[in-house]
């Protein structure tokens, strides 16, 4: 654990687990290690998570070792944590941050602190309160600027080179005059000066003159030939190509500013700069993908494929430039979804008033990292400028792909917060622009300014803690929004495109119909198809959803009709299809608010007989359960591309373990209640589980089969993609019968480009609407989906009085569509598999974890004392089983934990489903008195080459 | 930014007289096939226009004498794009029109404008062509119509010249030139014909812009080209086609509040594919920074 105070916070754990897994995934990718480790008891616990990790390029050994130290949070490596705990030492790194005035600020931080620690320290140093507009950048190995993620540890982000950073403006306020403090504006000015001088912010000669003159006034004060000399101005930089003529004009203007304070000059500077068309536009090189008619305004008839363009992310949306010309623009309200896949970046566009369907536009970025970087910047800008409050990160329940969300304050929030700044205007020194002026001595009196007079109006008498204010304000605003949302939506419908275009500047509300989804690599889609019809109905649904929003979110898995099926609605805009012809899954996942959750449906659900539970109803239940924080065990995971692998899978597990699994539920189980009672309780709780009776599992199969039949004809031939979803139902039964319900659905697009995954129970709606093919596999004990690797965790607590009755359903399903590429690992080390038929082979790994509510809630940090650990390995033709048994004593209770790692190796000829089912069955037979708490399915297949890790 | 003021503030207008060769087939001979134009009437209409600009609106008028060698030189709008204190001398599509720029360049220099050249023949211009009648400047941004006369390279040069502004390219659907189908009718008002092609162009403009414009649509295409000027007296003037020429659109202009409407005939130039704005270049020499 880190030494940071918030060590126990969930986010932190998540973080660590994530990283831990990553490290392990990397470790696993080293074949030499891989061979040795499976048999080593010491390494084994560490090795297990590798199954859940991704194949990421190896990292420095040293770092890896360090990560192992934090690994105790991982549920699969609990064994190792106690001995290692406390052993680690704190590593201090020296960080050099280049500030906006060109000076360097050096400070020491612990290596493992998160980005925000560094950021906060710099802001403190700068005496900056309105810091949400700013951020810290670092250069990656490609010398590309990346924003430091405040929620991630520094050492995870800075992989190579010295720890050099820069402090920069991240979100350029569209109206700088609304900033509260002059000091904030000063830093913004410094950033803009650099933008101008570097050419990032192009401007005309006249504008260079004007901006330069205000710069001079702000830095040097009034024109005074005696003090300043005659060529004082040539020591300052105003433009990329500064001419004598420009300097003369600057001087001319400077003379006219007598008496203007630095703050005033900066305000003038900003008033001019903000009107520049490239103000605050973050440009990214890209190429058009496909012959993309939509994004090219001029109907030139030329083949736009591969045309070099620039994508500009700004407060109002996404701008598309070709050379200097703006050829298209997508305001945030026009964008339904943003996603990236490998080195492609996609935006899904809301249909205009004359179009029937959404269109998805793809852009090719130089590499995967660039695509991800662009996607992140979009997510952040959208959230900051468009939303009232940040979106909840998707980590709560299901986690697929990147969990990245902008977590800071939005502009609306930061404005509220800064309006409460009550400190007297700080004194600050306007240092001369050192970076432009190496020779100039600083003997001129520094320009100090007391802003007190200027600040009077801003100073609010109230003293309230900032945090409180923000929260309260946000809530209030939310409420207002709810009311206005309907109107807004209607308005939007009627709005002309032009009007829409102006909406982003309103910081007001975000209606559902305007919601932009963010999807990422390997993420499952969760956009409900009917969401995407911007109708007035939505507004109502939205309101409903909002009403229940507090209860939680439901992740809905929906076929994205556009993306998944080129033959249908996306017809004319098949770009995304043609470009996602990757081997790996294209899934997008989004958290959306529950839409259909109405009281009615809840009633329905509870009354519905289990057998007849329709997918829709189940969805209701699930959502309900989730919102009630009942024991739902839904974990959908998909390994991201290798580069992406941040060990996210496992971290989710842990999180789920800690947060989702309901205590209550566990208690039920432990109490060995009669089935009926247990059932009632569940029903009373309206939890999903209520419906999860044994029979249900059986009933699901037929249903699934039907669907499968339906879908198969549509199934694309190439189908290298797979998608997967799973659902676990848990059950409490006195008969001690085990119920394992596994269901997965695979959907293949007709062209096999992407897949979306759905939880089968959700599928009804979408299967009607979408053209994608769904293949659903339901697995109960006798049938399983194909697996490459699975890890079963068994826990037996001595506390349990009646183990028999604590059976939990565990489900693991993995479907692998592409047989040709499926190569299962030959050793427990998954990653090493990859291989053979391709020049450059990367493996795609997929991990699914199902975890039963655990008796032992490991929310407590106490790792217990390790009594014994033992590892047994056995092999059959296609499977390798490694059993790791540990006994620990925690709080007077001894716990035996068995982790079985089963590696099923083989290509398509092997029925992985069968093998897994067999493995699970055997495991259960071997340990009848124990319960399965977790199943991690980790699948690995080859994918096409891709750049290095991210 | 510095140059960004509400559209419509002008102090000078530059025009060029109608030569006797007005309407005569140019070298390639296909410009005005069957159109029969009356020179005298055209000159009379030109006189009305310049009179309105000078006396009604109050601009300083600079009139370049006509050149019989250059039959289309009266379409002065095409040969320069002026914003703030910068004049971009364009490169018209037709070879024989390119010498029209010389006289205009001189005038621009005399007015102390910063003259920017688009590049010489073939060499550094990279085949760029641009005509001012394909450029709609709204005060906040440029729209460049990609038309038979203006290509993307030309638009790029314009973007490079006026760096403060967003320069968006739009297809010209409804007419031969962008300003045939639309023009500015106020600081935030675009007058546009409601033909299908014009609507398509308008949609594109609406998509591309960060700003909000009021749209005044007029039933007749020729009515869509007007000249809006906020005169020295701060009054709003709109020169538009008279009711005789555009009977259905006259009422639309009445919707503009507190405008001084100046019906200005332009039937002869119109026969040659030109319009009111084609006849003048508007300049603001009292550029103010803030």
PDB file of C-alpha atoms in Angstrom, chain A residues 202-204 206-207 210 214 253 268 271-278 293-294 296-300 302 314 316 319 321-330 334 353-354 496-499 501-502 505, chain B residues 1-4 85-86 114 140-141 144 146 151-153 155-157 159-171 190 200 202-215 289-290:
ATOM      1  CA  UNK A 202      -1.771  31.652 -35.818  1.00  0.00           C
ATOM      2  CA  UNK A 203      -2.604  35.275 -36.132  1.00  0.00           C
ATOM      3  CA  UNK A 204      -2.303  38.101 -38.554  1.00  0.00           C
ATOM      4  CA  UNK A 206      -2.232  43.173 -36.994  1.00  0.00           C
ATOM      5  CA  UNK A 207      -3.077  40.801 -34.231  1.00  0.00           C
ATOM      6  CA  UNK A 210      -1.951  44.213 -30.761  1.00  0.00           C
ATOM      7  CA  UNK A 214      -0.462  44.417 -24.493  1.00  0.00           C
ATOM      8  CA  UNK A 253       0.687  50.931 -29.773  1.00  0.00           C
ATOM      9  CA  UNK A 268      -7.225  43.264 -23.389  1.00  0.00           C
ATOM     10  CA  UNK A 271     -10.174  39.708 -25.275  1.00  0.00           C
ATOM     11  CA  UNK A 272      -8.276  39.774 -28.521  1.00  0.00           C
ATOM     12  CA  UNK A 273      -6.768  36.351 -28.308  1.00  0.00           C
ATOM     13  CA  UNK A 274      -9.997  34.590 -27.524  1.00  0.00           C
ATOM     14  CA  UNK A 275     -11.468  35.653 -30.834  1.00  0.00           C
ATOM     15  CA  UNK A 276      -8.782  34.004 -32.845  1.00  0.00           C
ATOM     16  CA  UNK A 277     -10.225  31.097 -34.662  1.00  0.00           C
ATOM     17  CA  UNK A 278      -7.620  28.708 -33.328  1.00  0.00           C
ATOM     18  CA  UNK A 293     -18.213  12.568 -48.082  1.00  0.00           C
ATOM     19  CA  UNK A 294     -19.659  13.999 -44.947  1.00  0.00           C
ATOM     20  CA  UNK A 296     -15.551  17.218 -46.740  1.00  0.00           C
ATOM     21  CA  UNK A 297     -17.565  20.247 -47.384  1.00  0.00           C
ATOM     22  CA  UNK A 298     -16.606  20.794 -50.967  1.00  0.00           C
ATOM     23  CA  UNK A 299     -18.027  18.208 -53.251  1.00  0.00           C
ATOM     24  CA  UNK A 300     -14.885  17.989 -55.156  1.00  0.00           C
ATOM     25  CA  UNK A 302     -11.914  13.617 -55.264  1.00  0.00           C
ATOM     26  CA  UNK A 314     -12.078  22.751 -28.678  1.00  0.00           C
ATOM     27  CA  UNK A 316     -17.502  23.740 -28.762  1.00  0.00           C
ATOM     28  CA  UNK A 319     -13.184  20.832 -35.954  1.00  0.00           C
ATOM     29  CA  UNK A 321      -9.193  21.120 -41.023  1.00  0.00           C
ATOM     30  CA  UNK A 322      -7.523  20.424 -44.231  1.00  0.00           C
ATOM     31  CA  UNK A 323      -4.489  22.575 -44.389  1.00  0.00           C
ATOM     32  CA  UNK A 324      -5.741  25.803 -42.987  1.00  0.00           C
ATOM     33  CA  UNK A 325      -9.250  25.355 -44.186  1.00  0.00           C
ATOM     34  CA  UNK A 326     -12.027  24.277 -41.998  1.00  0.00           C
ATOM     35  CA  UNK A 327     -13.841  21.592 -43.864  1.00  0.00           C
ATOM     36  CA  UNK A 328     -16.177  20.420 -41.212  1.00  0.00           C
ATOM     37  CA  UNK A 329     -17.188  20.912 -37.685  1.00  0.00           C
ATOM     38  CA  UNK A 330     -19.056  18.743 -35.273  1.00  0.00           C
ATOM     39  CA  UNK A 334     -23.987  16.607 -32.845  1.00  0.00           C
ATOM     40  CA  UNK A 353     -32.813  17.029 -40.005  1.00  0.00           C
ATOM     41  CA  UNK A 354     -32.499  15.642 -43.477  1.00  0.00           C
ATOM     42  CA  UNK A 496     -31.654  24.374 -36.992  1.00  0.00           C
ATOM     43  CA  UNK A 497     -28.196  23.050 -37.394  1.00  0.00           C
ATOM     44  CA  UNK A 498     -26.954  26.487 -36.879  1.00  0.00           C
ATOM     45  CA  UNK A 499     -28.649  26.792 -33.611  1.00  0.00           C
ATOM     46  CA  UNK A 501     -23.913  24.735 -33.505  1.00  0.00           C
ATOM     47  CA  UNK A 502     -24.193  27.468 -31.024  1.00  0.00           C
ATOM     48  CA  UNK A 505     -21.336  27.573 -25.814  1.00  0.00           C
TER      49      UNK A 505
ATOM     50  CA  UNK B   1      -9.137  39.529 -32.135  1.00  0.00           C
ATOM     51  CA  UNK B   2      -8.005  42.773 -33.175  1.00  0.00           C
ATOM     52  CA  UNK B   3      -9.607  42.702 -36.518  1.00  0.00           C
ATOM     53  CA  UNK B   4     -12.847  41.379 -35.366  1.00  0.00           C
ATOM     54  CA  UNK B  85      -6.045  46.663 -43.362  1.00  0.00           C
ATOM     55  CA  UNK B  86      -5.122  43.754 -45.539  1.00  0.00           C
ATOM     56  CA  UNK B 114      -1.225  45.824 -46.728  1.00  0.00           C
ATOM     57  CA  UNK B 140     -16.265  36.777 -37.861  1.00  0.00           C
ATOM     58  CA  UNK B 141     -15.154  34.282 -40.421  1.00  0.00           C
ATOM     59  CA  UNK B 144     -15.208  30.419 -49.454  1.00  0.00           C
ATOM     60  CA  UNK B 146     -15.671  26.192 -54.055  1.00  0.00           C
ATOM     61  CA  UNK B 151     -10.533  26.293 -55.940  1.00  0.00           C
ATOM     62  CA  UNK B 152      -9.333  24.930 -52.669  1.00  0.00           C
ATOM     63  CA  UNK B 153      -5.812  26.160 -53.167  1.00  0.00           C
ATOM     64  CA  UNK B 155      -9.082  29.252 -50.349  1.00  0.00           C
ATOM     65  CA  UNK B 156      -5.910  28.126 -48.621  1.00  0.00           C
ATOM     66  CA  UNK B 157      -4.117  31.243 -49.688  1.00  0.00           C
ATOM     67  CA  UNK B 159      -6.781  31.357 -45.049  1.00  0.00           C
ATOM     68  CA  UNK B 160      -3.100  31.986 -44.888  1.00  0.00           C
ATOM     69  CA  UNK B 161      -3.641  35.671 -45.419  1.00  0.00           C
ATOM     70  CA  UNK B 162      -6.361  36.200 -42.890  1.00  0.00           C
ATOM     71  CA  UNK B 163      -5.046  34.027 -40.129  1.00  0.00           C
ATOM     72  CA  UNK B 164      -7.164  35.395 -37.399  1.00  0.00           C
ATOM     73  CA  UNK B 165     -10.270  33.993 -38.919  1.00  0.00           C
ATOM     74  CA  UNK B 166     -11.728  30.642 -39.511  1.00  0.00           C
ATOM     75  CA  UNK B 167     -11.893  30.027 -43.219  1.00  0.00           C
ATOM     76  CA  UNK B 168     -14.406  27.395 -44.158  1.00  0.00           C
ATOM     77  CA  UNK B 169     -15.002  26.016 -47.566  1.00  0.00           C
ATOM     78  CA  UNK B 170     -18.522  25.364 -48.721  1.00  0.00           C
ATOM     79  CA  UNK B 171     -19.809  23.939 -51.949  1.00  0.00           C
ATOM     80  CA  UNK B 190     -27.113  36.384 -43.880  1.00  0.00           C
ATOM     81  CA  UNK B 200     -27.684  23.158 -49.014  1.00  0.00           C
ATOM     82  CA  UNK B 202     -26.511  27.377 -45.988  1.00  0.00           C
ATOM     83  CA  UNK B 203     -26.709  24.123 -44.085  1.00  0.00           C
ATOM     84  CA  UNK B 204     -23.056  23.596 -44.638  1.00  0.00           C
ATOM     85  CA  UNK B 205     -22.300  27.067 -43.434  1.00  0.00           C
ATOM     86  CA  UNK B 206     -24.390  26.533 -40.381  1.00  0.00           C
ATOM     87  CA  UNK B 207     -22.571  23.355 -39.638  1.00  0.00           C
ATOM     88  CA  UNK B 208     -19.194  24.929 -40.014  1.00  0.00           C
ATOM     89  CA  UNK B 209     -19.696  28.039 -37.999  1.00  0.00           C
ATOM     90  CA  UNK B 210     -19.202  28.650 -34.328  1.00  0.00           C
ATOM     91  CA  UNK B 211     -21.508  31.621 -34.479  1.00  0.00           C
ATOM     92  CA  UNK B 212     -25.129  32.164 -34.864  1.00  0.00           C
ATOM     93  CA  UNK B 213     -26.453  34.120 -37.774  1.00  0.00           C
ATOM     94  CA  UNK B 214     -29.912  35.275 -38.495  1.00  0.00           C
ATOM     95  CA  UNK B 215     -31.029  34.089 -41.854  1.00  0.00           C
ATOM     96  CA  UNK B 289      -8.507  48.067 -32.097  1.00  0.00           C
ATOM     97  CA  UNK B 290      -9.767  47.619 -28.663  1.00  0.00           C
TER      98      UNK B 290
END
